[in-house]
Short mmCIF file of C-alpha atoms and ligand atoms in Angstrom, two decimals:
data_model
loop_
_atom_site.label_atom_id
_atom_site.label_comp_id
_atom_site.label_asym_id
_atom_site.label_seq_id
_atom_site.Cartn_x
_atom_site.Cartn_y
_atom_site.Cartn_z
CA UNK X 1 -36.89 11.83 -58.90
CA UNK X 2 -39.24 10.64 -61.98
CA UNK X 3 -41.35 7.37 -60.72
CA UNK X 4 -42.59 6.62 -64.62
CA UNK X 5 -41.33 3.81 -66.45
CA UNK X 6 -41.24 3.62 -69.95
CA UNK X 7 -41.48 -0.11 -70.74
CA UNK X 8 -42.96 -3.34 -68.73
CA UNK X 9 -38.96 -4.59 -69.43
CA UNK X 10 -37.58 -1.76 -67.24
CA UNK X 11 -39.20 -3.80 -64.00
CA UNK X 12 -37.58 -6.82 -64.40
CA UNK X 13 -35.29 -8.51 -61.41
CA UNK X 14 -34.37 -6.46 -58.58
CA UNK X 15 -37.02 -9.11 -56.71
CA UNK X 16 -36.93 -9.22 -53.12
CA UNK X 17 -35.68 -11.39 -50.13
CA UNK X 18 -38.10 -12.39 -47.51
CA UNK X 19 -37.39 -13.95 -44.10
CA UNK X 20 -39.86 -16.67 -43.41
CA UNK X 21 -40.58 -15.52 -39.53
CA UNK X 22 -43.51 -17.68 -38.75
CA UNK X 23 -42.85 -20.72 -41.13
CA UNK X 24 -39.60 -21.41 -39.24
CA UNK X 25 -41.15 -21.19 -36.12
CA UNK X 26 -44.15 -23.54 -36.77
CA UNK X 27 -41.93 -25.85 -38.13
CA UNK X 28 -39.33 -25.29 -35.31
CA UNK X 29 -36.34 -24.98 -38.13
CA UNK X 30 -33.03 -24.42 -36.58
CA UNK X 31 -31.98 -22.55 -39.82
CA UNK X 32 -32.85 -19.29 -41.21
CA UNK X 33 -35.24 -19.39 -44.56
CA UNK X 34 -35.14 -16.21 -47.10
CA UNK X 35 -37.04 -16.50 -50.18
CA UNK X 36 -36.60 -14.60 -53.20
CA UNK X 37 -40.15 -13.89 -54.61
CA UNK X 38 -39.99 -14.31 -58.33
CA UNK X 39 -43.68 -13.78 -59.25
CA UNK X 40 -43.45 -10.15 -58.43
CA UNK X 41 -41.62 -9.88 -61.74
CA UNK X 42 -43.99 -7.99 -64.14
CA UNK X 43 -45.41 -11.10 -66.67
CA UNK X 44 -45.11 -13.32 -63.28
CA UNK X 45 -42.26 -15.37 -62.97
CA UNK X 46 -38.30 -15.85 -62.79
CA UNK X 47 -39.04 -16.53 -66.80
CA UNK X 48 -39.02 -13.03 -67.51
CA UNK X 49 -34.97 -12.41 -66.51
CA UNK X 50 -34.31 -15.23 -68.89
CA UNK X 51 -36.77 -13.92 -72.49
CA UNK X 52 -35.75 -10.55 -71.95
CA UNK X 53 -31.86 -11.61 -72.06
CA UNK X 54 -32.18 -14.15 -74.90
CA UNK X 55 -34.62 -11.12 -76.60
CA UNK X 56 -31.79 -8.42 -75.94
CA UNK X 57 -29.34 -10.57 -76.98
CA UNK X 58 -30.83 -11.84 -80.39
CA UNK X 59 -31.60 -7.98 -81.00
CA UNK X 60 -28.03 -7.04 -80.25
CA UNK X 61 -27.26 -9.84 -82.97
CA UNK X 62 -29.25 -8.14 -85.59
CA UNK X 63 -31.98 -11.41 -85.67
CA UNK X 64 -34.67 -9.30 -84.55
CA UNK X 65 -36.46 -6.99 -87.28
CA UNK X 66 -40.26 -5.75 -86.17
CA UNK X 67 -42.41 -7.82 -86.62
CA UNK X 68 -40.84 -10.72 -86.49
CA UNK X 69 -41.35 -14.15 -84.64
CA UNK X 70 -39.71 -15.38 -81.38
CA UNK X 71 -40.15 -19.20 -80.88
CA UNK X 72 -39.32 -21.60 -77.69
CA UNK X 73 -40.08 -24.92 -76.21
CA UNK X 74 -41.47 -24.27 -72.52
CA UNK X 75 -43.08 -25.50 -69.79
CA UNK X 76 -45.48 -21.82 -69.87
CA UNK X 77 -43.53 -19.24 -67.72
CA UNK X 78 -40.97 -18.74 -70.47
CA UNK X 79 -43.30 -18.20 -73.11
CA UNK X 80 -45.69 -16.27 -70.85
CA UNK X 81 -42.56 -13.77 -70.43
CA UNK X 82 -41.55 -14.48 -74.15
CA UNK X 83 -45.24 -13.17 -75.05
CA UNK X 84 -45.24 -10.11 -73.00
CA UNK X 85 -42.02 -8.86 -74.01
CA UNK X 86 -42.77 -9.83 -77.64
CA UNK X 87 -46.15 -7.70 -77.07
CA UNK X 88 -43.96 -5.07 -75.78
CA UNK X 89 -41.25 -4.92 -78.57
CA UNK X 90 -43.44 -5.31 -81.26
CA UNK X 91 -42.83 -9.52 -81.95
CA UNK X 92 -45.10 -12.36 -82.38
CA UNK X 93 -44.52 -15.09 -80.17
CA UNK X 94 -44.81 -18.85 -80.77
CA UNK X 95 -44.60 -21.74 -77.87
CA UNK X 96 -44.45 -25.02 -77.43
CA UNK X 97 -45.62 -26.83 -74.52
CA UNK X 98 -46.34 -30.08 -72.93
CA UNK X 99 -50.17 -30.75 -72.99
CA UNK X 100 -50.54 -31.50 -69.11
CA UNK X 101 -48.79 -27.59 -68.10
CA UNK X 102 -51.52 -26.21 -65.37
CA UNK X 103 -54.83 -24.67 -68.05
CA UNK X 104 -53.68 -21.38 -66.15
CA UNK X 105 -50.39 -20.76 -68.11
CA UNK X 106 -52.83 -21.46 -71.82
CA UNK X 107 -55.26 -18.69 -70.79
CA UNK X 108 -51.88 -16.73 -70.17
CA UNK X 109 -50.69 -17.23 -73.05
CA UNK X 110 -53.60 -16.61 -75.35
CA UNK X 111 -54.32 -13.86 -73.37
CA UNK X 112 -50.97 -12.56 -74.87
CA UNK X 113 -51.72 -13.21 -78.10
CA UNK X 114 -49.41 -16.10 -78.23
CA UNK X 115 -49.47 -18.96 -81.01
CA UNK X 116 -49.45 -22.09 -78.80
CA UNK X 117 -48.26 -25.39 -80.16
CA UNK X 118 -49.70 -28.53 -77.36
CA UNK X 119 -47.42 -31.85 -77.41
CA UNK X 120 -47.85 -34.97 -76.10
CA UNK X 121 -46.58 -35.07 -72.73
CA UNK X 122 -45.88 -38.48 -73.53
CA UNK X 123 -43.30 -37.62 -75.88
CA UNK X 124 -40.92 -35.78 -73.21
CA UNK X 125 -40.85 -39.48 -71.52
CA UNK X 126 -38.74 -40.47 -75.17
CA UNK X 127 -34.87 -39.96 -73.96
CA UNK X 128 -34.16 -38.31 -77.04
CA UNK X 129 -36.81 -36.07 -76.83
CA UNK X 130 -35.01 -32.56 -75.79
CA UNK X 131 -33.18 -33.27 -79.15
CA UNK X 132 -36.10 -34.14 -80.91
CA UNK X 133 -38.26 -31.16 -80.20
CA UNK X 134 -35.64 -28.48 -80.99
CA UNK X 135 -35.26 -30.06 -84.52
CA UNK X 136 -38.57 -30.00 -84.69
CA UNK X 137 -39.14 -26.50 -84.18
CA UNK X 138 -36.08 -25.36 -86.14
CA UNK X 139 -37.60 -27.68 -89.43
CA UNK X 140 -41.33 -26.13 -88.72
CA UNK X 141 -40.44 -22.41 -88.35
CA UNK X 142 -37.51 -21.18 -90.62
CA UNK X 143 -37.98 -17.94 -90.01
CA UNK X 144 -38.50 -17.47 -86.75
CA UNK X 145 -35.55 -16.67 -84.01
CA UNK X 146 -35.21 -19.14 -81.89
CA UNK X 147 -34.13 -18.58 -78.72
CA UNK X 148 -33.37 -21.93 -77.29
CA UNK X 149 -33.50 -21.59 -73.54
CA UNK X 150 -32.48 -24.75 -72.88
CA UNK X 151 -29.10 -24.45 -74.44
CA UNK X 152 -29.07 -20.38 -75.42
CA UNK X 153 -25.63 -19.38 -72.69
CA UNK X 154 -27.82 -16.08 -72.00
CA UNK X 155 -29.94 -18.11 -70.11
CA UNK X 156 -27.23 -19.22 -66.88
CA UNK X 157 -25.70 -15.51 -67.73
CA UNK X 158 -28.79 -13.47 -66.83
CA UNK X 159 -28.51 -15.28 -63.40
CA UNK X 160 -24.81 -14.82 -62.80
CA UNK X 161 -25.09 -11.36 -63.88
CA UNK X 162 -28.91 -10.43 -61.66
CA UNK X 163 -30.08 -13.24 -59.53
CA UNK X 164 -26.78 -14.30 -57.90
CA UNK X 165 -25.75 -10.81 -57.03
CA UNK X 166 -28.98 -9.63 -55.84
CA UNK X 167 -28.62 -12.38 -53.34
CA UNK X 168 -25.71 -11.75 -52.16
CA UNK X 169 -26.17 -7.73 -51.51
CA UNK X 170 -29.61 -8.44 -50.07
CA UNK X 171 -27.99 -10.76 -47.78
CA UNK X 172 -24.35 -8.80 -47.15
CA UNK X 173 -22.70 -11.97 -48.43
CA UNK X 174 -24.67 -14.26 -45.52
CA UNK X 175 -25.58 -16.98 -47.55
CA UNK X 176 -25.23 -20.45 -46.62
CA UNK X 177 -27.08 -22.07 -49.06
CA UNK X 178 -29.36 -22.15 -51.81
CA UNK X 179 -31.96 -24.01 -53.53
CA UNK X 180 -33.59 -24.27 -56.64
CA UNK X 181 -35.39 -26.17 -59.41
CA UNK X 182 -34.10 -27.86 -62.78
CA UNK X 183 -36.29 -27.11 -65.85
CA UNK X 184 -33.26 -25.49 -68.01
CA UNK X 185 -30.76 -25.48 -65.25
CA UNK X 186 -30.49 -21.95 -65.55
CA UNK X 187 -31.18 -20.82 -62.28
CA UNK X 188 -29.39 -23.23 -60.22
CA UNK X 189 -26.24 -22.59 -63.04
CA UNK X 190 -26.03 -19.00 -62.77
CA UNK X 191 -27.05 -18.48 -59.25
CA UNK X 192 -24.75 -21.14 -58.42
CA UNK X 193 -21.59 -20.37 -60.52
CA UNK X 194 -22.00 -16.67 -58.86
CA UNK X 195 -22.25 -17.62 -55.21
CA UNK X 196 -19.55 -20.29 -55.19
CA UNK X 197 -17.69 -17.72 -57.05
CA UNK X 198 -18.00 -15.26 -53.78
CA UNK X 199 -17.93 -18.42 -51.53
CA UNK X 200 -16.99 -21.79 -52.58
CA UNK X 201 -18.70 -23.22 -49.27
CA UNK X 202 -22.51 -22.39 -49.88
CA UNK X 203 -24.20 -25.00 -50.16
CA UNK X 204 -25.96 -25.57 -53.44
CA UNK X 205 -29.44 -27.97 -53.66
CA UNK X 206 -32.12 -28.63 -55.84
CA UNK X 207 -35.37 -30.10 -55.55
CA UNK X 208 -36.69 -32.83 -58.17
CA UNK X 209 -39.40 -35.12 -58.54
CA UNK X 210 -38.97 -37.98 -56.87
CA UNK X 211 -38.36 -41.24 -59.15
CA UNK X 212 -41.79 -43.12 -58.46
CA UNK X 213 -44.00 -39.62 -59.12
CA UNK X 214 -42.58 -39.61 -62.82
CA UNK X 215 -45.32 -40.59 -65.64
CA UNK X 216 -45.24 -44.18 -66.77
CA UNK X 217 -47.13 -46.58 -69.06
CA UNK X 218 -49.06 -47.63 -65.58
CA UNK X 219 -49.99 -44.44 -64.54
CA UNK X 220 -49.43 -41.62 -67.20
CA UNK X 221 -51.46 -38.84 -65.85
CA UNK X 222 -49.67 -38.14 -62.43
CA UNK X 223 -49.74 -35.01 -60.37
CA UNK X 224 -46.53 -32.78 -61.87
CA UNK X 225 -44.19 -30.07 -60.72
CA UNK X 226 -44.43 -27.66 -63.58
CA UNK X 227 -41.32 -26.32 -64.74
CA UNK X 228 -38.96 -29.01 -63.36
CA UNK X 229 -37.50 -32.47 -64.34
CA UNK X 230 -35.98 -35.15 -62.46
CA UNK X 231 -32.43 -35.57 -63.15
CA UNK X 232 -30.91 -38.14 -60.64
CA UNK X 233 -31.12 -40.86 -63.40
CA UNK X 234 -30.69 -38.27 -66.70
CA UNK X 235 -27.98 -39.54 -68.94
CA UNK X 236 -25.85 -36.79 -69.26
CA UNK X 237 -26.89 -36.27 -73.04
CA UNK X 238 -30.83 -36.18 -71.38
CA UNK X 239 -29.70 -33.13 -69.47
CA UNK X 240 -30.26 -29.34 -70.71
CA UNK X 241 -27.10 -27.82 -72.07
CA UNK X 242 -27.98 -25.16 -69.65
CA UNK X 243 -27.65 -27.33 -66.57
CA UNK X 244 -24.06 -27.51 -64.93
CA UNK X 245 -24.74 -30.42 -63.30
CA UNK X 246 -21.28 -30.68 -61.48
CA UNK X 247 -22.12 -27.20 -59.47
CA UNK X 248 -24.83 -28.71 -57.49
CA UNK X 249 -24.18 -30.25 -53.59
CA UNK X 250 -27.27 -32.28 -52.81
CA UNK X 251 -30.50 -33.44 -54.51
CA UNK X 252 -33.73 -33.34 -52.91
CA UNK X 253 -36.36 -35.63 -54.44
CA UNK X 254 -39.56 -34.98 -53.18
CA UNK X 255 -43.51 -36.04 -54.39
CA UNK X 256 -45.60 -33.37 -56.26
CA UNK X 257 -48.08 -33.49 -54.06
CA UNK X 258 -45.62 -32.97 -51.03
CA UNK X 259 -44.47 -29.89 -53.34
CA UNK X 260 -48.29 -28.20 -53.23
CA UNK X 261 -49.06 -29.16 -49.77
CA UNK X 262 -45.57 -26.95 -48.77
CA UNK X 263 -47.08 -24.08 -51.31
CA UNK X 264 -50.20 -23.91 -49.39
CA UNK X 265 -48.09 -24.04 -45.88
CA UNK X 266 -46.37 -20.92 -47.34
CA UNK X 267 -50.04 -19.52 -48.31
CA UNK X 268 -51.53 -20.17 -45.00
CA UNK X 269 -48.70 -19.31 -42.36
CA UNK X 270 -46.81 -16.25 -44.86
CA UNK X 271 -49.69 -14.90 -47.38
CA UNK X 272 -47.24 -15.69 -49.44
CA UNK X 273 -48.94 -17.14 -52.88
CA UNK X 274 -46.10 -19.50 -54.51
CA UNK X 275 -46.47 -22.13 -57.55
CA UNK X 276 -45.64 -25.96 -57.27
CA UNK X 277 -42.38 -25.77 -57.75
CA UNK X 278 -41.40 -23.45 -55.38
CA UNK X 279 -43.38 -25.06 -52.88
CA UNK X 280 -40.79 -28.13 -53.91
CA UNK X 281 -38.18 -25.79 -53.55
CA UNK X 282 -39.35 -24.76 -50.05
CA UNK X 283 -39.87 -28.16 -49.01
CA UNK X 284 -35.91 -29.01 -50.23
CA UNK X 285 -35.17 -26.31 -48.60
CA UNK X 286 -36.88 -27.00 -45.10
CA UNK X 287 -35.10 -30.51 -45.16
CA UNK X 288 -31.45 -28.41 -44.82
CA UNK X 289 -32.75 -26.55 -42.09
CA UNK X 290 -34.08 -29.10 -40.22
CA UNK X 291 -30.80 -30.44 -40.22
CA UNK X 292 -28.44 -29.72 -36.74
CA UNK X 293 -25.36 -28.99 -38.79
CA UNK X 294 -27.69 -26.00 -40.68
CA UNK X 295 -28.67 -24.38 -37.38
CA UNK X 296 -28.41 -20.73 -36.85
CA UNK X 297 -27.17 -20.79 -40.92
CA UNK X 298 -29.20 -19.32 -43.66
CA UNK X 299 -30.47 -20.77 -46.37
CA UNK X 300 -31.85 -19.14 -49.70
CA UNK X 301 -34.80 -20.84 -51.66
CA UNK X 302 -35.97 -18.79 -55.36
CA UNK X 303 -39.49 -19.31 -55.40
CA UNK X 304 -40.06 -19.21 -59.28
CA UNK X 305 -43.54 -18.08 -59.85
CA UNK X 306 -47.09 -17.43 -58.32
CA UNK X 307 -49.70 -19.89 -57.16
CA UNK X 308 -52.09 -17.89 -59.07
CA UNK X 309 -51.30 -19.97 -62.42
CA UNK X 310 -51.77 -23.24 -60.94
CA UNK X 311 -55.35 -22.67 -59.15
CA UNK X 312 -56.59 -24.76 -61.98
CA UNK X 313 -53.59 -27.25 -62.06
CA UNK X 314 -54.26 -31.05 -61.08
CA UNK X 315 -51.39 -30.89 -58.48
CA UNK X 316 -52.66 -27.81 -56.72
CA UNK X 317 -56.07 -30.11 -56.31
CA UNK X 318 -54.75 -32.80 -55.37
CA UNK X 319 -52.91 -31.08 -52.35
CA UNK X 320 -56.08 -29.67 -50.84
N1 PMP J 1 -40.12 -23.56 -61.79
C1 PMP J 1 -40.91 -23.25 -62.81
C2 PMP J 1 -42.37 -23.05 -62.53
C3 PMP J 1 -40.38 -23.11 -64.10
O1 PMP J 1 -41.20 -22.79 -65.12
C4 PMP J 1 -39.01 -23.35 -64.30
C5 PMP J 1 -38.43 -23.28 -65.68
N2 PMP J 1 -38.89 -24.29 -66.54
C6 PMP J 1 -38.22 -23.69 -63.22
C7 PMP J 1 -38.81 -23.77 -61.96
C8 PMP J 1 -36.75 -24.02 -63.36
O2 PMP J 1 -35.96 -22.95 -63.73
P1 PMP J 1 -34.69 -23.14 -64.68
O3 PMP J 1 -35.24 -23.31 -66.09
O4 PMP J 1 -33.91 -21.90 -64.52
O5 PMP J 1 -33.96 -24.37 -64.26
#
């Protein structure tokens, strides 16, 4: 059977499931944890499901002529997989991203050959400011296609059509629960909408900054969780269109720096090299299975991309 690919897009998804043996024990966890390891995607990250559906899908709608320019807002793993499908396909890429992202997912992105756009990451504290950032980038580039993750339906798709059933073969349908992060609410939408779908009792959890880690006027710099927002107190117009937020169970709220310290756990007792917000993912996800009415059930956690692109990251410091 041939073993050549012909394009970095034909190694997308398909990630697998891995049974955390000796975290469980040294936590003495009465539940089982799998995690789905995102990072070995081929630009790094869960991202690259999501830009190469909202790519396919704007080519299949005739936007996409060569040469032309793909545009998102992002907190660096979208338009890190935005920029190496572009580079792929033959589009130039533009992003833009909050100023305090981890200097990791920049170098990334240059690397590419990505235009990068930095904003204030005071301005995502403005409740209007989902609203205010997509106008802005639809006034400032006309004639780009933008692919709106954050309310484009290809993004929860891509997950109910992949993600959700690769869980749930991988598993043979032995899924209690699962958790994941909010940046878009694509994951936890898809994934979710799928499972539930199979099994309307699993469980479904997300992680999300805790309240009192958020930036504020006293302290605007904090350690962050790349890639995921808080959403307890979100006005429903705050939200992502992408984020069904009736679908989820139970929210976890957790500090960022309890987020990296559970990342480098999972480094130290797996070799397994997660980012920040998977290690707040993992840490949600050891708080179910901790729990006596999770024991002997199994519990799913997506770990969304690699701790290599937050070596540099003021979070990953401050856990260490
Ligand atoms: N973790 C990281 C590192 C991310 O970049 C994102 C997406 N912003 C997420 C988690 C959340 O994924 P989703 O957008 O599907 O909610």
């Amino acid at each position: 059977m041939a073993r050549i690919h012909n394009s970095l897009t034909d190694l997308i998804g398909d990630t697998p499931l891995v049974e955390l043996h000796n975290y469980r024990r040294n936590h003495g966890l009465g539940a089982r944890i799998l995690v789905k390891i995102e990072y070995l995607n081929p630009a790094g990250s869960v991202k690259d499901r999501l830009a190469w559906a909202l790519v396919q899908d704007a080519e299949e709608r005739g936007l996409l002529t060569p040469g032309a320019t793909l545009v998102d807002v992002t907190s660096g793993n979208t338009g890190i997989a935005l920029a190496a499908i572009g580079a792929a396909r033959g589009y130039r890429v533009k992003i833009y991203a909050s100023d305090n992202i981890s200097p990791d997912k920049f170098r990334l992105l240059e690397h590419y050959g990505a235009e990068v756009v930095k904003v204030d990451n005071a301005f995502f504290l403005d409740p209007e400011a989902l609203e205010k950032i997509t106008a802005r980038i639809r006034e400032e580039n006309p004639d780009a296609v933008f692919t709106d993750q954050l309310a484009n339906p290809a993004n929860p798709e891509v997950h109910y059509r992949t993600t959700g059933p690769e869980i749930w073969e991988a598993t043979g349908g032995v899924v209690d629960a699962f958790v994941a992060g909010v940046g878009t609410g694509g994951t936890i939408s898809g994934v979710g909408r799928y499972l539930k779908e199979r099994n309307p009792s699993v469980h479904l959890a997300i992680a999300e900054p805790a309240f009192a880690s958020l930036p504020s006027e006293d302290n605007p710099h904090p350690p962050e969780i790349d890639g995921v927002h808080h959403v307890t107190e979100a006005l429903p117009e705050q939200l992502p269109a992408n984020f069904a937020r009736d679908i989820v169970d139970e929210i976890v709220p957790l500090d960022p720096v309890e987020a990296a310290a559970t990342a480098r756990q999972l480094a130290r007792e797996e070799g397994i090299l997660a980012g920040t917000s998977a290690g707040a993912i993992l840490f949600a996800a050891t708080e179910l299975a901790r729990r006596p009415d999770f024991a002997g059930k199994t519990i799913v956690a997506l770990l969304p991309d690699s701790g290599e692109r937050y070596l540099n990251a003021s979070t990953f410091r401050a856990a260490s």
